[in-house]
XYZ file of C-alpha atoms in Angstrom:
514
model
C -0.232 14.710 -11.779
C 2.992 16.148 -10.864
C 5.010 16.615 -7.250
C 7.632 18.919 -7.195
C 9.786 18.284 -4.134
C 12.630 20.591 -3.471
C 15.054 20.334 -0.619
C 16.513 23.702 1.345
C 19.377 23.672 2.222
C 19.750 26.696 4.700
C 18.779 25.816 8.237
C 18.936 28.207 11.209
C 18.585 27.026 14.683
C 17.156 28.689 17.954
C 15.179 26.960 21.092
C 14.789 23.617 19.175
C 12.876 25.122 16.200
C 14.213 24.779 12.619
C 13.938 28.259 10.490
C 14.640 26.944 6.989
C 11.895 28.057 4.350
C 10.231 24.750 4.984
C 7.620 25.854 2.113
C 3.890 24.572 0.569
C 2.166 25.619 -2.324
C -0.979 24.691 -3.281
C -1.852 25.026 -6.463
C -5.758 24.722 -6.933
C -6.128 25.329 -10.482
C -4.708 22.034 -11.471
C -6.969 19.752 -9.024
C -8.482 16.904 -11.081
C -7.658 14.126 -9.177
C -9.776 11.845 -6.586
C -8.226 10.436 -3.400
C -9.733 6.969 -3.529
C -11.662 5.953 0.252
C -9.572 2.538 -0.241
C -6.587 3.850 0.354
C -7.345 3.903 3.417
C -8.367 -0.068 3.824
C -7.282 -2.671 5.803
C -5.915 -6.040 5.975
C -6.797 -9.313 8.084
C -4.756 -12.373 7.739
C -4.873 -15.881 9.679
C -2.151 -14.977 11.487
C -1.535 -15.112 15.649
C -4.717 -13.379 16.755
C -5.284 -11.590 14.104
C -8.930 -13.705 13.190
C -9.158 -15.711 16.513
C -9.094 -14.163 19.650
C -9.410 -10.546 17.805
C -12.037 -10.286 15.519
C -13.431 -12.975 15.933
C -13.955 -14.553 19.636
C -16.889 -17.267 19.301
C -20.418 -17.294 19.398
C -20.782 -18.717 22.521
C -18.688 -16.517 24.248
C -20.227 -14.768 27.211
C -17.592 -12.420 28.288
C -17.159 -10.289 24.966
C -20.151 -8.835 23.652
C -20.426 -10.183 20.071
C -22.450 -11.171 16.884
C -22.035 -14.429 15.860
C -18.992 -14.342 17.780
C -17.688 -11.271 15.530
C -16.059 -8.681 18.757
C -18.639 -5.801 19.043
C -15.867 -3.048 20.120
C -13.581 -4.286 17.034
C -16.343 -3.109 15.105
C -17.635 0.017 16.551
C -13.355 1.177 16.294
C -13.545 0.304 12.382
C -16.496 2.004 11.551
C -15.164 4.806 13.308
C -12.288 4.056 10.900
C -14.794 4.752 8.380
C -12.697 1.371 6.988
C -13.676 1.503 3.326
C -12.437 -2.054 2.096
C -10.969 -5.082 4.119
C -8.740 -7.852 2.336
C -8.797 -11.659 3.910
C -7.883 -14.278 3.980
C -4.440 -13.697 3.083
C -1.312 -13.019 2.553
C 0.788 -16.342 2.741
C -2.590 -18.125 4.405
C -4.305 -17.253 1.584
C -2.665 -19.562 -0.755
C -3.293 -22.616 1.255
C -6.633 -21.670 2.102
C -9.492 -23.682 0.625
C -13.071 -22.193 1.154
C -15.193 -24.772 0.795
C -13.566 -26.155 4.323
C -15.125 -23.214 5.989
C -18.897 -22.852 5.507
C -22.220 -24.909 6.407
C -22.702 -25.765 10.361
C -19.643 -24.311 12.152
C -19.288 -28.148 13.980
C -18.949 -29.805 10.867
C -16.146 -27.723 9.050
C -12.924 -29.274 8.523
C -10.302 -28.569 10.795
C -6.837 -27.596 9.413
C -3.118 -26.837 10.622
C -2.163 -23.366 9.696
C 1.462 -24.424 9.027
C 1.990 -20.671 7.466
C 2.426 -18.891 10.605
C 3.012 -21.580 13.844
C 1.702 -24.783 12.943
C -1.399 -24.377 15.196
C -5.036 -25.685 14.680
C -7.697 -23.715 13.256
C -11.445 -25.188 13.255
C -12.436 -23.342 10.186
C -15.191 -21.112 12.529
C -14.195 -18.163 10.550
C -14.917 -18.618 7.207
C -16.725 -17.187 4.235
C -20.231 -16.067 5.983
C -18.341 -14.562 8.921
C -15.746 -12.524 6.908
C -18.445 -10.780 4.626
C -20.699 -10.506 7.355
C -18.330 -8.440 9.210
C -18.049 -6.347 5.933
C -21.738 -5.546 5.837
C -21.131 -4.066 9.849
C -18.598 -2.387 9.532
C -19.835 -1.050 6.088
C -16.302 -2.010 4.191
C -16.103 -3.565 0.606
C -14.804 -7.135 0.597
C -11.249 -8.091 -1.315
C -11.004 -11.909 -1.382
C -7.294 -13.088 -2.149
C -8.011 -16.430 -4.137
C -5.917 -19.381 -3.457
C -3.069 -19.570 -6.238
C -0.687 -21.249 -4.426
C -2.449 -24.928 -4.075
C -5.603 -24.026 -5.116
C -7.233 -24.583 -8.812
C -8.947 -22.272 -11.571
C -12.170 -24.641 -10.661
C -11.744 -23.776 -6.964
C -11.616 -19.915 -7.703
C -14.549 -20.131 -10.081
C -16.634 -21.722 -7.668
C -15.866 -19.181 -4.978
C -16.939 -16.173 -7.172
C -20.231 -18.233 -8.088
C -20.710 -18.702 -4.190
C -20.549 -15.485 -3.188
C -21.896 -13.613 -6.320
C -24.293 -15.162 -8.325
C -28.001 -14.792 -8.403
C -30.244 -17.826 -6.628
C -30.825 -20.920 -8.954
C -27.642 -20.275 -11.284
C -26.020 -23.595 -9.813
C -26.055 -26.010 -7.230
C -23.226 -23.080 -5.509
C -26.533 -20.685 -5.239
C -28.355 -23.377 -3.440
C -26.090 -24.093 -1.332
C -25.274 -20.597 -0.113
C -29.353 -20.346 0.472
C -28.858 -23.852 2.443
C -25.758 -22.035 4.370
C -28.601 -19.038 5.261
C -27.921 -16.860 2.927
C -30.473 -16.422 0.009
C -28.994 -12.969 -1.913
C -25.407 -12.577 -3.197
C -22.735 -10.548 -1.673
C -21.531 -8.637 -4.999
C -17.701 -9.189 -3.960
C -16.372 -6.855 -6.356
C -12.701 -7.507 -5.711
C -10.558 -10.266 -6.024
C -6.789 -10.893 -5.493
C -5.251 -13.533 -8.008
C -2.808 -14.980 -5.989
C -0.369 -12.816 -3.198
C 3.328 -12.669 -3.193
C 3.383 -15.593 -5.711
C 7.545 -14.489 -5.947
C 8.110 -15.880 -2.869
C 5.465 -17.808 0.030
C 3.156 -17.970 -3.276
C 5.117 -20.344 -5.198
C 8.333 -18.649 -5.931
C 7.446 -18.597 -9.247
C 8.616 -16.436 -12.068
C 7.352 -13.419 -13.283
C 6.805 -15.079 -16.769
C 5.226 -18.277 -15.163
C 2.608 -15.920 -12.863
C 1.361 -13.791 -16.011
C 0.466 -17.093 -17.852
C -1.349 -18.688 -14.409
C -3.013 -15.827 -13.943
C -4.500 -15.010 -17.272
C -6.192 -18.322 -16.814
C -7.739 -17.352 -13.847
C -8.708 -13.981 -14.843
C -10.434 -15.462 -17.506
C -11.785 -18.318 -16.089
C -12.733 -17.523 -12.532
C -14.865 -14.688 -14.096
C -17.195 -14.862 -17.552
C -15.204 -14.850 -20.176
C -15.835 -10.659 -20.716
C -16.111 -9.984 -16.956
C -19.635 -8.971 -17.487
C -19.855 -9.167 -13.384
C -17.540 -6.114 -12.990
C -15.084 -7.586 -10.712
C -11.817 -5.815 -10.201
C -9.322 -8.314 -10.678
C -5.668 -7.144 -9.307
C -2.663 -8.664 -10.230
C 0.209 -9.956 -8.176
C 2.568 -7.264 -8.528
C 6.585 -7.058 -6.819
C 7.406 -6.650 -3.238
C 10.666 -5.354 -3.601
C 12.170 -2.722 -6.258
C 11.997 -5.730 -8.712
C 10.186 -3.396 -11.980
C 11.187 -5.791 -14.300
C 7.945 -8.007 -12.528
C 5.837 -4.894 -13.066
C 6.930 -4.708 -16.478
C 6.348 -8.061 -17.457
C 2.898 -8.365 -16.163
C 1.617 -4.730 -18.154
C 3.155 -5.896 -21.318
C 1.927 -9.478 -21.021
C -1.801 -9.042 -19.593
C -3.896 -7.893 -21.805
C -5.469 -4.852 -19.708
C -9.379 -6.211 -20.858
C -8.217 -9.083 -18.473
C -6.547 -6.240 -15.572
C -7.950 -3.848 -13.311
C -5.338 -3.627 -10.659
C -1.516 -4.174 -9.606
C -0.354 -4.627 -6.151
C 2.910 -3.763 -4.393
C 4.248 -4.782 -1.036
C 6.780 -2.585 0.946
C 7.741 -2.859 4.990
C 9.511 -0.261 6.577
C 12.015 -2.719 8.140
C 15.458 -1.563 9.214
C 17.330 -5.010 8.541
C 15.240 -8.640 7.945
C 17.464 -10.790 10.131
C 17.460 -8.006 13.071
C 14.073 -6.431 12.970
C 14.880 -4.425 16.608
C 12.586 -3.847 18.999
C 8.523 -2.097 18.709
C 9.124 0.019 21.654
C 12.828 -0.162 22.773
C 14.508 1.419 19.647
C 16.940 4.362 19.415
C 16.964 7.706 17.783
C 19.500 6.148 15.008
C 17.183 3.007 14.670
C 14.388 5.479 13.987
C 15.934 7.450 11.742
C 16.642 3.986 9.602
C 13.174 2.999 10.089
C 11.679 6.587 8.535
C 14.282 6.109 5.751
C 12.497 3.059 4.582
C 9.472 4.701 5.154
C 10.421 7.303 2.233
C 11.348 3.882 -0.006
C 7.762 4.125 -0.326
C 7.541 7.296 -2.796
C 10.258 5.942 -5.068
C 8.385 2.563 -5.067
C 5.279 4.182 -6.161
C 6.632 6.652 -8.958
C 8.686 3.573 -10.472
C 6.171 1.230 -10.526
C 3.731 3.775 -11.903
C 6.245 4.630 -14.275
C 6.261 1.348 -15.782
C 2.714 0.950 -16.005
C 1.955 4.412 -17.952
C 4.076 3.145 -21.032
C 1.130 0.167 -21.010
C -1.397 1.966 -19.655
C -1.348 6.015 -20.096
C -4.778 6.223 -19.335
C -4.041 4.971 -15.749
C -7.068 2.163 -16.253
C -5.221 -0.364 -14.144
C -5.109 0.709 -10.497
C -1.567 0.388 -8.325
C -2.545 -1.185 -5.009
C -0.709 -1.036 -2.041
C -2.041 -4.302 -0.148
C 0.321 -4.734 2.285
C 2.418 -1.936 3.661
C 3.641 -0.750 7.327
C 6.204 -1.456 10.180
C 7.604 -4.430 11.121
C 9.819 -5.695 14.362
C 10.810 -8.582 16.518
C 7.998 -9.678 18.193
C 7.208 -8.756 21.919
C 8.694 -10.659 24.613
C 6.898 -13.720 25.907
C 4.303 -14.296 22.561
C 4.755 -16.583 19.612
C 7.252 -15.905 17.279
C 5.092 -17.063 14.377
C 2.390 -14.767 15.399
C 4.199 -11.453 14.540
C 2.650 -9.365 17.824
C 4.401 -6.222 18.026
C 3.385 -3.328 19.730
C 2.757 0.598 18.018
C 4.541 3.219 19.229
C 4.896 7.257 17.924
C 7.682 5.898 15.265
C 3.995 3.936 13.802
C 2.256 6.959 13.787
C 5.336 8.545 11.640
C 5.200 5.571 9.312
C 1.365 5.776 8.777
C 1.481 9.710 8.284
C 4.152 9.903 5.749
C 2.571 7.037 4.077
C -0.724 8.035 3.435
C 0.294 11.384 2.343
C 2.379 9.628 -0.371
C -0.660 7.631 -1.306
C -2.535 10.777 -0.876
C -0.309 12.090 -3.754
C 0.025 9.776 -6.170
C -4.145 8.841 -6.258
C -4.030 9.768 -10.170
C -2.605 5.505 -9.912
C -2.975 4.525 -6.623
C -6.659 3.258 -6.385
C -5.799 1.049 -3.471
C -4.201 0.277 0.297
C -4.492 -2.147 3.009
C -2.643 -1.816 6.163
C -0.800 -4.826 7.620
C -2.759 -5.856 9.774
C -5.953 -4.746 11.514
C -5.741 -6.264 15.130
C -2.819 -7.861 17.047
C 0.008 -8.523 13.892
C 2.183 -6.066 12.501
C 1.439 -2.270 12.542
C -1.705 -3.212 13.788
C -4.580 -0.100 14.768
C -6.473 -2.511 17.202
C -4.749 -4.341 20.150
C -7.129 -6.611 22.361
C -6.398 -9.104 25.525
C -9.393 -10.528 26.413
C -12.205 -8.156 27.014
C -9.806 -5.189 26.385
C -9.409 -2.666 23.793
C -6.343 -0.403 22.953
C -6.606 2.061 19.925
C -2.894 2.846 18.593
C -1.276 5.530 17.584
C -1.770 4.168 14.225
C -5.643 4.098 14.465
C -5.376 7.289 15.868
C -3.498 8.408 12.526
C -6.098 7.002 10.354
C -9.072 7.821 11.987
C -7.486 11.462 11.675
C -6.762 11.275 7.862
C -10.080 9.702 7.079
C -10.935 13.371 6.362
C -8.969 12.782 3.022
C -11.382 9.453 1.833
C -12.898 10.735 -1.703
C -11.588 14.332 -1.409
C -10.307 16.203 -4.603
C -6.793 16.188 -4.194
C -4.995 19.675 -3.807
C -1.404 19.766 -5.930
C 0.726 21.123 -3.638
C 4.645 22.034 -4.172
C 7.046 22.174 -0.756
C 11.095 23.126 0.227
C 11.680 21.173 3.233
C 14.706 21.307 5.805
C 16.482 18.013 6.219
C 16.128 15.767 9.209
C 19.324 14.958 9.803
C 21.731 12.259 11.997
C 25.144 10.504 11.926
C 26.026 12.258 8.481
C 22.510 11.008 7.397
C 19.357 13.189 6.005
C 16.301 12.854 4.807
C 13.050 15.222 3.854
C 11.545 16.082 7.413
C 8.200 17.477 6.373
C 5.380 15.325 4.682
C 2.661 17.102 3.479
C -0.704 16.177 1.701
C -3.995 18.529 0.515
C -7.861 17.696 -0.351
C -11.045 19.490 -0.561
C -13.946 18.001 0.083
C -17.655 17.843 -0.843
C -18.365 20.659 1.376
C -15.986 22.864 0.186
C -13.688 22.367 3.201
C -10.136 22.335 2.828
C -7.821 19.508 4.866
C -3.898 19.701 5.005
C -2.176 16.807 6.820
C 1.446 17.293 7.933
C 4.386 15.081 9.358
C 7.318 16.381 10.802
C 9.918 13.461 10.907
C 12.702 15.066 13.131
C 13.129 13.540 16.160
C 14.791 16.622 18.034
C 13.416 19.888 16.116
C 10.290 21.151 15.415
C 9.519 22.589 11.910
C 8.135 26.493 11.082
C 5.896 26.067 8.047
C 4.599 28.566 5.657
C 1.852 27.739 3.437
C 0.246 29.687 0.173
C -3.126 28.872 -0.054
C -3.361 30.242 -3.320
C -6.790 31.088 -4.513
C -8.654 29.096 -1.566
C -10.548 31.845 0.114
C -10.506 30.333 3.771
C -11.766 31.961 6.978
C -10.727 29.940 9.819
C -8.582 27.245 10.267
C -8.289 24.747 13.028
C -6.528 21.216 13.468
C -5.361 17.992 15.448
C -2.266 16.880 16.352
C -0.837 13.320 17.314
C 2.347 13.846 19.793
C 4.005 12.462 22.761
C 6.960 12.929 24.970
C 8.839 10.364 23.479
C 9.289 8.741 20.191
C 8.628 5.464 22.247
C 5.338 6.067 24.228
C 2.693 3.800 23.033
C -1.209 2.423 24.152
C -1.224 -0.141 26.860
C -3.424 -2.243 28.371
C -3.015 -0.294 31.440
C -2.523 2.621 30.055
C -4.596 3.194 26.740
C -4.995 6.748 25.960
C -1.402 7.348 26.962
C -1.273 8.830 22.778
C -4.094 10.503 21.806
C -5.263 13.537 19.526
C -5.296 16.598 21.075
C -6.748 20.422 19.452
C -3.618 21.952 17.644
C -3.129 25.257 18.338
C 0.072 26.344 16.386
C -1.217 27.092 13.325
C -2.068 31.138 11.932
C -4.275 32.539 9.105
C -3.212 35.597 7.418
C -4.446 36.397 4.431
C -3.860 33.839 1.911
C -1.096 32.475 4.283
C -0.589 30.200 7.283
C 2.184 29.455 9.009
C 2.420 26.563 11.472
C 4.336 25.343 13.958
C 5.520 22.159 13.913
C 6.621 20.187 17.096
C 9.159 17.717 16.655
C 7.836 13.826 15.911
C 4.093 14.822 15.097
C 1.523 14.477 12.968
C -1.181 17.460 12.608
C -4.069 17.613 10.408
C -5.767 20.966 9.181
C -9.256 22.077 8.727
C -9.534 24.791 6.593
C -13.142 26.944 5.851
């Protein structure tokens, strides 16, 4: 697949409105390409309140309406989500996490220190069971993230026989039945190791591709007969040389994915603020935000010279905003609120995932409740959906869709002798023959007039949501929690086999076309 992105260059301006040919084309002939649901999955670490006190909130508790202490309301948002695939335990966590401390009777689990993120005691009430039976509600695929870090080949092949081999194989199979449950869980993917550059070891790439062979082998039978998708640590930073060393050194029998990392983070030693930002801070933030499509094509890049065919998936596990953390919480627990600049990160985003799916096979927002660009916030008993969630739930429209090529000429968004591309655009059709175009206008101060060729579609009607707010800052509160919310767009006109839209500044707008 192939993006053409071309930049105009002649801008008019009148009431706040930007007149450049700001330009899509879709070009239907050459659709061949799937958007992949998990692109649009999720990510749940041990971190601040994340597990505890989010998802999960106790079985005894009588305030919270819960299963086995797994928040009722968390999952009823997900599934709205339609949340195709959740990863746990980790990030960092995950590579001093050791399963076997977490299952059988929840009072006689081993407690631990979870000296990753704030040194705080965890009783291990969250384990295994819990994880996959939240899964099964909220009808998402499991990605385990196997301990590489301080963990062994022995403890890894135990975990898959735990959770995925038939009753009687081993004394593993009785003991899940002894645990309470008698029929596997089919986990079909696995993370060897995460960020094993850095908080996974610091290793080299050279060293990882040799420790990881021997747990792709090992932790599976020796030809993988079970299926499992087995993804590879991959770089977190422009680093392709790592990429390139682990396609030409893993044999791709042994390789089913590669993941990437990428936060749009203005500076690492002065994150700024989640809510009390400026238009300049923004504009940095949305730059990084774009790193994301060079990250992609690179990487991908490297791994069609090893892999033409595009067997090996690229997997986007972590990705998404990241600030100093609210005022008053736990520096270690990475709260941060999610404001409109979220919902810009989140659009653009997927609509680079969106189209690049001929590699990308896999996402996971960082993280699901309470850390990081989070699309659930909770405080006891309460709820608040972000602009984020709102984002998602409105690009969920995309999950499995045939992906429409599309060409566009976009105006620059411009500040401080700055630019960047201010339109974002992705195109599907889906099973029913409906057409869905997703838009992001990045300028802060000027909205965007869009024309867009439909080509040989033959559409009817069209119709549409937006996500907007007064101010690049307004975000969901406790007290306030529908403060951003989707609204009916009405700026958008069919004629013929064109429609023009109108843009407003800061907004994201997806398009139902029949």
């Amino acid at each position: 697949m192939k993006k053409i992105l071309a930049i105009a260059t002649a801008t008019t301006m009148f009431a706040g409105v930007s007149f450049s040919q700001n330009r899509i084309t879709l070009d239907i002939a050459k659709a061949r390409d799937t958007i992949n649901k998990n692109i649009y999955g999720h990510f749940a670490e041990h971190l601040g309140h994340c597990i505890y006190d989010g998802i999960y909130v106790g079985a005894d508790n009588q305030k919270i309406p819960n299963r086995n202490g797994i928040r009722l309301d968390i999952v009823e948002a997900l599934k709205k989500l339609k949340t195709p695939v959740l990863r746990w335990p980790g990030g960092c966590f995950a590579d001093t996490y050791h399963w076997k401390d977490a299952i059988g009777p929840r009072e006689k689990r081993k407690a631990i220190e979870n000296f990753t993120w704030g040194g705080v005691r965890e009783d291990n009430s969250f384990g295994t069971h819990e994880f996959l039976e939240l899964c099964e509600m909220i009808n998402a695929e499991p990605y385990l993230a196997i301990n590489m870090g301080s963990g062994t080949v022995q403890e890894a092949m135990e975990w898959v026989q735990y959770v995925n081999h038939p009753n009687g194989t081993s004394h593993l199979t009785d003991l899940r039945q002894q645990n309470g449950r008698s029929k596997p869980w089919n986990v079909k993917y696995w993370g060897i190791g995460n960020e094993s550059w850095d908080c996974g070891g610091n290793m080299t790439a050279a060293y990882y591709v040799n420790e990881y062979k021997k747990y792709a082998t090992l932790a599976t039978s020796y030809n993988n007969s079970e299926g499992l998708y087995r993804i590879a640590v991959g770089p977190g930073t422009e680093d392709y040389s790592w990429t390139e060393t682990v396609m030409r050194e893993v044999p791709l029998k042994r390789l089913e994915g590669l993941s990437i990392h990428h936060y749009s983070v203005i500076n690492w030693s002065a994150k700024g603020s989640a809510t009390g930002f400026s238009e300049d801070e923004y504009f940095s933030t949305m730059e990084q935000a774009w790193r994301m499509e060079r990250m992609v094509k690179k990487n991908s890049e490297v791994m069609d010279k090893y892999d033409p065919s595009k067997k090996v998936g690229l997997v986007v596990d972590e990705w998404g905003g990241w600030y100093e953390v609210e005022k008053g919480t736990n520096p270690a627990f990475l709260y941060q609120q999610n404001s409109m600049r979220d919902a810009m990160i989140a659009g653009l985003t997927l609509n680079i995932f969106n189209n690049h799916c001929d590699r990308v096979r896999m996402a996971n927002l960082a993280q699901t409740v309470n850390v990081l660009q989070s699309v659930v916030l909770t405080k006891e008993e309460k709820l608040v959906l972000t602009p984020t969630y709102h984002v998602m739930e409105m690009y969920n429209v995309h999950q499995d869709a045939l992906l429409l090529p599309l060409t566009i000429s976009s105006s620059n968004y411009e500040l401080n002798g700055k630019k960047i591309q201010a339109v974002s655009a992705s195109a599907s059709k889906d099973r029913n023959g409906a057409i869905h175009i997703s838009l992001v206008n990045m300028d802060a101060g000027k909205a965007q007039e869009i024309s867009i060729d439909l080509g040989s579609a033959a559409v009817k009607t069209v119709s549409g949501r937006i996500l907007q707010s007064a101010q690049l800052q307004d975000h969901n509160s406790f007290e306030n929690p529908e403060k951003v919310k989707p609204a009916e767009f009405r700026k958008a006109a069919l004629k013929g086999k064109e429609l023009s839209v109108n843009l407003p500044a800061f907004s994201v707008v997806v398009l139902e076309l029949k």
